Amino acid sequence: MKELKYYEYIEKIIEEKKIVSVFPKRAANEAGAVPQAVSNKDMRGRLDLRDKLLVTIDGEDAKDLDDAVSLEMTRDGNYRLGVHIADVSHYVKAKSPLDDEAFRRATSVYFPGMVIPMLPKELSNGICSLNEGVDRLCMTVFIDIDRGGDIVRYELAEAVMNSRARMTYTSVAAILSGDETETAKYKEIAPMLIEMKSLMEILNLRRVKRGSIDFDLPECKIELDAAGGVTGLSEAPRTAAHKLIEEFMLIANEVTAQHMFNLKAPYVYRVHEKPSLEKIQNLYSLSNALGFRVNAASRSVTPKALQRLLKDVAESQYSGLMNKVMLRSMMKAKYSPENLGHFGLAAKYYCHFTSPIRRYPDLVAHRMIKLWLHDNLFSQNMRSLKAFVGNAAEQSSEREVAAEQAERDGDDLYKAIYMQQFLGEEFDGVISGVSSFGIFVELANTAEGLIWLESLPGDRYKFVEDRYLLYNPKNSYRMGDKIRIKVVKCDIDARKIEFALAQEQPVNPTAEKPVRKGFTFREDKEQSAGQSQKRGTGRPKPGSGRPPRAQGGGKPSKPGGARPGGYSKSSKPGYKRGNKK
């Protein structure tokens, strides 16, 4: 293991996905010339928030802190939420070398222990990062919200801020759970955090009522040592602190998108289109086959209908299965110059406004809002602006796909490296995918491996693609079933793990009755009469349908995920890995 140069494998992934890791000289020189302190000239004409209680809340390892939050109560008893986002557009001017390079990259790419940033570190970790105790320029949206979750008013402004504290999810979660030590440590901030939790719950209920879908899928946390070796795999926590930031970023994105839509201004929206009726009908058929009846009359393709189905299966053994299958049934969220709405969030208007350090569409959003703030939006060449936002949407969508694939490959690489030490050992897992050539099994630490069809007992297996089922007269394997495996191979070059069935298996509830609710085993000659076996379709890939981190948004270190509407792994809409809502 020690002789392996892990980062050489990451460099191979970077090359495969055509990810640019070195900044051109002109862009690097421009970044190097950017002052690392805010001047009085920079602050002129801005809303001064330096005396306000503002904090950032991020993961322990995060260095690019691009959002801060604040909360006050208005005289009429409403919440005044402040979402304050790094003003990257002040430093990255349109058509400059830095802007050209940011457009080309379109997104930061996150691997375990390293990042390939969209912007040079002088900006991403320096003057644009909302570090504690220093003045920073920001784009601010204040949103007044009543106790029912309705927006009473909002205000967009250029501002200057000074973060009171660099909070972590761990500390905030401890305070929200009543930890006396952390509460005492942050005694000035704790009361505001408690109020924030109340607002988070109100906003979450508001989303749930309109039909927003929250997928319950685990994110992987990969732990490395100083030499880059993998020391642990685990399911990343999603605490009340993650949910708090997620809800605040979501509503800021919605408010800014609706504002710009009402202006009929050129803009980049984050859109998530309705899934096809065929895929949803297959989902409902699977649900019925598992015993969760969906009334034929209610088989509509609406967020509320899908939300209801996830709620029905939430406490069953098939909860993970239905979450994954539903996610794969979805369209992929993308960027568009047209406002097509966000199906997963059940939102009429949505954009990415909250992460301009690591996403180009957010930088474009800030520029458009600034043109409006300075009363010169509609004096611009509209044809040119529309062409620009169209090109930015197309480029960002394309590079986002490449980044997600690279990040997934990076995770698979480190999982294969980590699992090498367990060759020959047995683990309990859950079937996470079923194919004509075998079954995929996911362990509690999120490592996933393949058991080849040839390794399964018996022969004459039938693959029922739309039921995620592989069976013969004596054995059946359905996605979602528990299973015990043995680790037999870890191929680091291919970034793949192989398992075999362990000697002792847990009781398979479908083994005695391999096909349920209308499915019966047929001989090959009967199949040829009209029920031909589907083969060679390959493995359904997770996330192919965040996340939120996740909805059409994802960074987590931020919440990560596949989270509300994210429909790809990753936390805050667009967080580092998360939430790609």
PDB file of N, CA, C and O in Angstrom, residues 496-545:
ATOM      1  N   LYS A 496     -12.549  -0.438  -8.891  1.00  0.00           N
ATOM      2  CA  LYS A 496     -13.672  -1.350  -8.681  1.00  0.00           C
ATOM      3  C   LYS A 496     -13.367  -2.349  -7.569  1.00  0.00           C
ATOM      4  O   LYS A 496     -12.214  -2.715  -7.352  1.00  0.00           O
ATOM      5  N   ILE A 497     -14.439  -2.783  -6.917  1.00  0.00           N
ATOM      6  CA  ILE A 497     -14.347  -3.781  -5.850  1.00  0.00           C
ATOM      7  C   ILE A 497     -15.233  -4.962  -6.234  1.00  0.00           C
ATOM      8  O   ILE A 497     -16.323  -4.778  -6.785  1.00  0.00           O
ATOM      9  N   GLU A 498     -14.761  -6.168  -5.941  1.00  0.00           N
ATOM     10  CA  GLU A 498     -15.562  -7.363  -6.192  1.00  0.00           C
ATOM     11  C   GLU A 498     -15.821  -8.100  -4.888  1.00  0.00           C
ATOM     12  O   GLU A 498     -14.928  -8.222  -4.037  1.00  0.00           O
ATOM     13  N   PHE A 499     -17.049  -8.577  -4.740  1.00  0.00           N
ATOM     14  CA  PHE A 499     -17.457  -9.361  -3.582  1.00  0.00           C
ATOM     15  C   PHE A 499     -17.857 -10.761  -4.029  1.00  0.00           C
ATOM     16  O   PHE A 499     -18.055 -11.021  -5.219  1.00  0.00           O
ATOM     17  N   ALA A 500     -18.022 -11.633  -3.042  1.00  0.00           N
ATOM     18  CA  ALA A 500     -18.645 -12.942  -3.246  1.00  0.00           C
ATOM     19  C   ALA A 500     -19.601 -13.149  -2.089  1.00  0.00           C
ATOM     20  O   ALA A 500     -19.491 -12.487  -1.049  1.00  0.00           O
ATOM     21  N   LEU A 501     -20.540 -14.054  -2.261  1.00  0.00           N
ATOM     22  CA  LEU A 501     -21.447 -14.365  -1.156  1.00  0.00           C
ATOM     23  C   LEU A 501     -20.655 -15.000  -0.032  1.00  0.00           C
ATOM     24  O   LEU A 501     -19.775 -15.837  -0.262  1.00  0.00           O
ATOM     25  N   ALA A 502     -20.969 -14.601   1.207  1.00  0.00           N
ATOM     26  CA  ALA A 502     -20.349 -15.241   2.368  1.00  0.00           C
ATOM     27  C   ALA A 502     -20.963 -16.615   2.567  1.00  0.00           C
ATOM     28  O   ALA A 502     -22.034 -16.924   2.028  1.00  0.00           O
ATOM     29  N   GLN A 503     -20.298 -17.451   3.335  1.00  0.00           N
ATOM     30  CA  GLN A 503     -20.809 -18.800   3.592  1.00  0.00           C
ATOM     31  C   GLN A 503     -22.166 -18.766   4.266  1.00  0.00           C
ATOM     32  O   GLN A 503     -23.090 -19.471   3.899  1.00  0.00           O
ATOM     33  N   GLU A 504     -22.279 -17.911   5.301  1.00  0.00           N
ATOM     34  CA  GLU A 504     -23.539 -17.805   6.026  1.00  0.00           C
ATOM     35  C   GLU A 504     -24.285 -16.565   5.556  1.00  0.00           C
ATOM     36  O   GLU A 504     -23.725 -15.477   5.510  1.00  0.00           O
ATOM     37  N   GLN A 505     -25.536 -16.757   5.213  1.00  0.00           N
ATOM     38  CA  GLN A 505     -26.354 -15.662   4.705  1.00  0.00           C
ATOM     39  C   GLN A 505     -27.515 -15.372   5.638  1.00  0.00           C
ATOM     40  O   GLN A 505     -28.055 -16.288   6.257  1.00  0.00           O
ATOM     41  N   PRO A 506     -27.914 -14.101   5.759  1.00  0.00           N
ATOM     42  CA  PRO A 506     -29.135 -13.800   6.504  1.00  0.00           C
ATOM     43  C   PRO A 506     -30.333 -14.378   5.764  1.00  0.00           C
ATOM     44  O   PRO A 506     -30.265 -14.682   4.577  1.00  0.00           O
ATOM     45  N   VAL A 507     -31.429 -14.561   6.478  1.00  0.00           N
ATOM     46  CA  VAL A 507     -32.633 -15.079   5.849  1.00  0.00           C
ATOM     47  C   VAL A 507     -33.116 -14.085   4.806  1.00  0.00           C
ATOM     48  O   VAL A 507     -33.328 -12.910   5.090  1.00  0.00           O
ATOM     49  N   ASN A 508     -33.276 -14.552   3.572  1.00  0.00           N
ATOM     50  CA  ASN A 508     -33.773 -13.701   2.491  1.00  0.00           C
ATOM     51  C   ASN A 508     -35.291 -13.839   2.442  1.00  0.00           C
ATOM     52  O   ASN A 508     -35.802 -14.914   2.141  1.00  0.00           O
ATOM     53  N   PRO A 509     -36.029 -12.799   2.762  1.00  0.00           N
ATOM     54  CA  PRO A 509     -37.487 -12.911   2.825  1.00  0.00           C
ATOM     55  C   PRO A 509     -38.140 -13.294   1.511  1.00  0.00           C
ATOM     56  O   PRO A 509     -39.265 -13.753   1.477  1.00  0.00           O
ATOM     57  N   THR A 510     -37.417 -13.112   0.394  1.00  0.00           N
ATOM     58  CA  THR A 510     -38.023 -13.460  -0.893  1.00  0.00           C
ATOM     59  C   THR A 510     -37.479 -14.765  -1.454  1.00  0.00           C
ATOM     60  O   THR A 510     -37.835 -15.166  -2.548  1.00  0.00           O
ATOM     61  N   ALA A 511     -36.599 -15.450  -0.704  1.00  0.00           N
ATOM     62  CA  ALA A 511     -35.934 -16.629  -1.256  1.00  0.00           C
ATOM     63  C   ALA A 511     -36.914 -17.765  -1.528  1.00  0.00           C
ATOM     64  O   ALA A 511     -36.837 -18.430  -2.559  1.00  0.00           O
ATOM     65  N   GLU A 512     -37.843 -18.024  -0.590  1.00  0.00           N
ATOM     66  CA  GLU A 512     -38.778 -19.118  -0.794  1.00  0.00           C
ATOM     67  C   GLU A 512     -39.805 -18.770  -1.861  1.00  0.00           C
ATOM     68  O   GLU A 512     -40.381 -19.638  -2.491  1.00  0.00           O
ATOM     69  N   LYS A 513     -40.035 -17.476  -2.030  1.00  0.00           N
ATOM     70  CA  LYS A 513     -41.028 -17.003  -2.984  1.00  0.00           C
ATOM     71  C   LYS A 513     -40.356 -15.938  -3.830  1.00  0.00           C
ATOM     72  O   LYS A 513     -40.550 -14.753  -3.624  1.00  0.00           O
ATOM     73  N   PRO A 514     -39.488 -16.349  -4.759  1.00  0.00           N
ATOM     74  CA  PRO A 514     -38.623 -15.405  -5.442  1.00  0.00           C
ATOM     75  C   PRO A 514     -39.326 -14.312  -6.214  1.00  0.00           C
ATOM     76  O   PRO A 514     -38.798 -13.253  -6.389  1.00  0.00           O
ATOM     77  N   VAL A 515     -40.536 -14.571  -6.689  1.00  0.00           N
ATOM     78  CA  VAL A 515     -41.237 -13.553  -7.461  1.00  0.00           C
ATOM     79  C   VAL A 515     -42.563 -13.278  -6.794  1.00  0.00           C
ATOM     80  O   VAL A 515     -43.321 -14.190  -6.505  1.00  0.00           O
ATOM     81  N   ARG A 516     -42.823 -11.994  -6.507  1.00  0.00           N
ATOM     82  CA  ARG A 516     -43.997 -11.639  -5.724  1.00  0.00           C
ATOM     83  C   ARG A 516     -45.000 -10.854  -6.540  1.00  0.00           C
ATOM     84  O   ARG A 516     -44.666 -10.200  -7.509  1.00  0.00           O
ATOM     85  N   LYS A 517     -46.227 -10.945  -6.109  1.00  0.00           N
ATOM     86  CA  LYS A 517     -47.303 -10.122  -6.646  1.00  0.00           C
ATOM     87  C   LYS A 517     -47.365 -10.171  -8.163  1.00  0.00           C
ATOM     88  O   LYS A 517     -47.123  -9.188  -8.847  1.00  0.00           O
ATOM     89  N   GLY A 518     -47.674 -11.358  -8.673  1.00  0.00           N
ATOM     90  CA  GLY A 518     -47.917 -11.448 -10.103  1.00  0.00           C
ATOM     91  C   GLY A 518     -46.744 -11.920 -10.924  1.00  0.00           C
ATOM     92  O   GLY A 518     -46.890 -12.218 -12.100  1.00  0.00           O
ATOM     93  N   PHE A 519     -45.532 -11.997 -10.335  1.00  0.00           N
ATOM     94  CA  PHE A 519     -44.389 -12.475 -11.101  1.00  0.00           C
ATOM     95  C   PHE A 519     -44.227 -13.966 -10.873  1.00  0.00           C
ATOM     96  O   PHE A 519     -44.232 -14.438  -9.747  1.00  0.00           O
ATOM     97  N   THR A 520     -44.080 -14.743 -11.945  1.00  0.00           N
ATOM     98  CA  THR A 520     -43.886 -16.184 -11.821  1.00  0.00           C
ATOM     99  C   THR A 520     -42.715 -16.600 -12.678  1.00  0.00           C
ATOM    100  O   THR A 520     -42.435 -15.998 -13.720  1.00  0.00           O
ATOM    101  N   PHE A 521     -42.015 -17.628 -12.187  1.00  0.00           N
ATOM    102  CA  PHE A 521     -40.877 -18.136 -12.946  1.00  0.00           C
ATOM    103  C   PHE A 521     -41.370 -18.910 -14.152  1.00  0.00           C
ATOM    104  O   PHE A 521     -42.271 -19.728 -14.057  1.00  0.00           O
ATOM    105  N   ARG A 522     -40.795 -18.627 -15.333  1.00  0.00           N
ATOM    106  CA  ARG A 522     -41.180 -19.318 -16.553  1.00  0.00           C
ATOM    107  C   ARG A 522     -39.975 -20.020 -17.153  1.00  0.00           C
ATOM    108  O   ARG A 522     -38.854 -19.528 -17.071  1.00  0.00           O
ATOM    109  N   GLU A 523     -40.233 -21.140 -17.789  1.00  0.00           N
ATOM    110  CA  GLU A 523     -39.164 -21.842 -18.504  1.00  0.00           C
ATOM    111  C   GLU A 523     -38.757 -21.000 -19.712  1.00  0.00           C
ATOM    112  O   GLU A 523     -39.498 -20.155 -20.189  1.00  0.00           O
ATOM    113  N   ASP A 524     -37.584 -21.282 -20.232  1.00  0.00           N
ATOM    114  CA  ASP A 524     -37.087 -20.508 -21.364  1.00  0.00           C
ATOM    115  C   ASP A 524     -38.043 -20.559 -22.553  1.00  0.00           C
ATOM    116  O   ASP A 524     -38.232 -19.580 -23.261  1.00  0.00           O
ATOM    117  N   LYS A 525     -38.675 -21.746 -22.779  1.00  0.00           N
ATOM    118  CA  LYS A 525     -39.565 -21.857 -23.932  1.00  0.00           C
ATOM    119  C   LYS A 525     -40.796 -20.979 -23.776  1.00  0.00           C
ATOM    120  O   LYS A 525     -41.344 -20.470 -24.755  1.00  0.00           O
ATOM    121  N   GLU A 526     -41.225 -20.757 -22.509  1.00  0.00           N
ATOM    122  CA  GLU A 526     -42.365 -19.889 -22.289  1.00  0.00           C
ATOM    123  C   GLU A 526     -41.960 -18.438 -22.496  1.00  0.00           C
ATOM    124  O   GLU A 526     -42.732 -17.628 -22.973  1.00  0.00           O
ATOM    125  N   GLN A 527     -40.721 -18.120 -22.112  1.00  0.00           N
ATOM    126  CA  GLN A 527     -40.243 -16.751 -22.311  1.00  0.00           C
ATOM    127  C   GLN A 527     -40.232 -16.401 -23.790  1.00  0.00           C
ATOM    128  O   GLN A 527     -40.581 -15.303 -24.189  1.00  0.00           O
ATOM    129  N   SER A 528     -39.833 -17.368 -24.613  1.00  0.00           N
ATOM    130  CA  SER A 528     -39.737 -17.078 -26.035  1.00  0.00           C
ATOM    131  C   SER A 528     -41.096 -16.782 -26.649  1.00  0.00           C
ATOM    132  O   SER A 528     -41.191 -16.255 -27.746  1.00  0.00           O
ATOM    133  N   ALA A 529     -42.150 -17.124 -25.898  1.00  0.00           N
ATOM    134  CA  ALA A 529     -43.495 -16.857 -26.401  1.00  0.00           C
ATOM    135  C   ALA A 529     -43.939 -15.430 -26.136  1.00  0.00           C
ATOM    136  O   ALA A 529     -45.065 -15.070 -26.432  1.00  0.00           O
ATOM    137  N   GLY A 530     -43.090 -14.611 -25.558  1.00  0.00           N
ATOM    138  CA  GLY A 530     -43.500 -13.212 -25.382  1.00  0.00           C
ATOM    139  C   GLY A 530     -42.914 -12.530 -24.179  1.00  0.00           C
ATOM    140  O   GLY A 530     -43.036 -11.333 -24.024  1.00  0.00           O
ATOM    141  N   GLN A 531     -42.227 -13.259 -23.312  1.00  0.00           N
ATOM    142  CA  GLN A 531     -41.632 -12.643 -22.123  1.00  0.00           C
ATOM    143  C   GLN A 531     -40.123 -12.775 -22.202  1.00  0.00           C
ATOM    144  O   GLN A 531     -39.487 -13.349 -21.338  1.00  0.00           O
ATOM    145  N   SER A 532     -39.552 -12.287 -23.272  1.00  0.00           N
ATOM    146  CA  SER A 532     -38.117 -12.451 -23.473  1.00  0.00           C
ATOM    147  C   SER A 532     -37.327 -11.748 -22.400  1.00  0.00           C
ATOM    148  O   SER A 532     -37.693 -10.684 -21.926  1.00  0.00           O
ATOM    149  N   GLN A 533     -36.232 -12.386 -22.025  1.00  0.00           N
ATOM    150  CA  GLN A 533     -35.397 -11.869 -20.948  1.00  0.00           C
ATOM    151  C   GLN A 533     -34.600 -10.660 -21.428  1.00  0.00           C
ATOM    152  O   GLN A 533     -34.056 -10.654 -22.518  1.00  0.00           O
ATOM    153  N   LYS A 534     -34.557  -9.638 -20.577  1.00  0.00           N
ATOM    154  CA  LYS A 534     -33.766  -8.451 -20.903  1.00  0.00           C
ATOM    155  C   LYS A 534     -32.367  -8.665 -20.355  1.00  0.00           C
ATOM    156  O   LYS A 534     -32.193  -8.927 -19.182  1.00  0.00           O
ATOM    157  N   ARG A 535     -31.372  -8.495 -21.205  1.00  0.00           N
ATOM    158  CA  ARG A 535     -30.002  -8.692 -20.759  1.00  0.00           C
ATOM    159  C   ARG A 535     -29.126  -7.581 -21.334  1.00  0.00           C
ATOM    160  O   ARG A 535     -29.457  -6.943 -22.306  1.00  0.00           O
ATOM    161  N   GLY A 536     -27.991  -7.423 -20.695  1.00  0.00           N
ATOM    162  CA  GLY A 536     -27.003  -6.508 -21.226  1.00  0.00           C
ATOM    163  C   GLY A 536     -27.349  -5.052 -21.067  1.00  0.00           C
ATOM    164  O   GLY A 536     -26.744  -4.196 -21.676  1.00  0.00           O
ATOM    165  N   THR A 537     -28.329  -4.735 -20.222  1.00  0.00           N
ATOM    166  CA  THR A 537     -28.693  -3.324 -20.072  1.00  0.00           C
ATOM    167  C   THR A 537     -27.745  -2.604 -19.147  1.00  0.00           C
ATOM    168  O   THR A 537     -27.740  -1.391 -19.084  1.00  0.00           O
ATOM    169  N   GLY A 538     -26.967  -3.370 -18.399  1.00  0.00           N
ATOM    170  CA  GLY A 538     -25.988  -2.719 -17.523  1.00  0.00           C
ATOM    171  C   GLY A 538     -26.566  -2.282 -16.219  1.00  0.00           C
ATOM    172  O   GLY A 538     -27.746  -2.367 -15.961  1.00  0.00           O
ATOM    173  N   ARG A 539     -25.702  -1.784 -15.376  1.00  0.00           N
ATOM    174  CA  ARG A 539     -26.087  -1.390 -14.035  1.00  0.00           C
ATOM    175  C   ARG A 539     -26.755  -0.043 -14.034  1.00  0.00           C
ATOM    176  O   ARG A 539     -26.279   0.901 -14.633  1.00  0.00           O
ATOM    177  N   PRO A 540     -27.907   0.073 -13.348  1.00  0.00           N
ATOM    178  CA  PRO A 540     -28.479   1.412 -13.161  1.00  0.00           C
ATOM    179  C   PRO A 540     -27.516   2.216 -12.303  1.00  0.00           C
ATOM    180  O   PRO A 540     -27.145   1.780 -11.232  1.00  0.00           O
ATOM    181  N   LYS A 541     -27.087   3.362 -12.761  1.00  0.00           N
ATOM    182  CA  LYS A 541     -26.085   4.125 -12.022  1.00  0.00           C
ATOM    183  C   LYS A 541     -26.726   5.098 -11.058  1.00  0.00           C
ATOM    184  O   LYS A 541     -27.600   5.846 -11.434  1.00  0.00           O
ATOM    185  N   PRO A 542     -26.250   5.099  -9.792  1.00  0.00           N
ATOM    186  CA  PRO A 542     -26.814   6.030  -8.816  1.00  0.00           C
ATOM    187  C   PRO A 542     -26.729   7.455  -9.323  1.00  0.00           C
ATOM    188  O   PRO A 542     -25.701   7.881  -9.844  1.00  0.00           O
ATOM    189  N   GLY A 543     -27.806   8.186  -9.154  1.00  0.00           N
ATOM    190  CA  GLY A 543     -27.796   9.600  -9.507  1.00  0.00           C
ATOM    191  C   GLY A 543     -27.997   9.863 -10.984  1.00  0.00           C
ATOM    192  O   GLY A 543     -27.914  10.992 -11.440  1.00  0.00           O
ATOM    193  N   SER A 544     -28.264   8.815 -11.760  1.00  0.00           N
ATOM    194  CA  SER A 544     -28.384   9.047 -13.197  1.00  0.00           C
ATOM    195  C   SER A 544     -29.696   9.713 -13.546  1.00  0.00           C
ATOM    196  O   SER A 544     -29.883  10.188 -14.639  1.00  0.00           O
ATOM    197  N   GLY A 545     -30.600   9.763 -12.568  1.00  0.00           N
ATOM    198  CA  GLY A 545     -31.899  10.346 -12.864  1.00  0.00           C
ATOM    199  C   GLY A 545     -31.858  11.835 -12.940  1.00  0.00           C
ATOM    200  O   GLY A 545     -31.438  12.511 -12.086  1.00  0.00           O
TER     201      GLY A 545
END
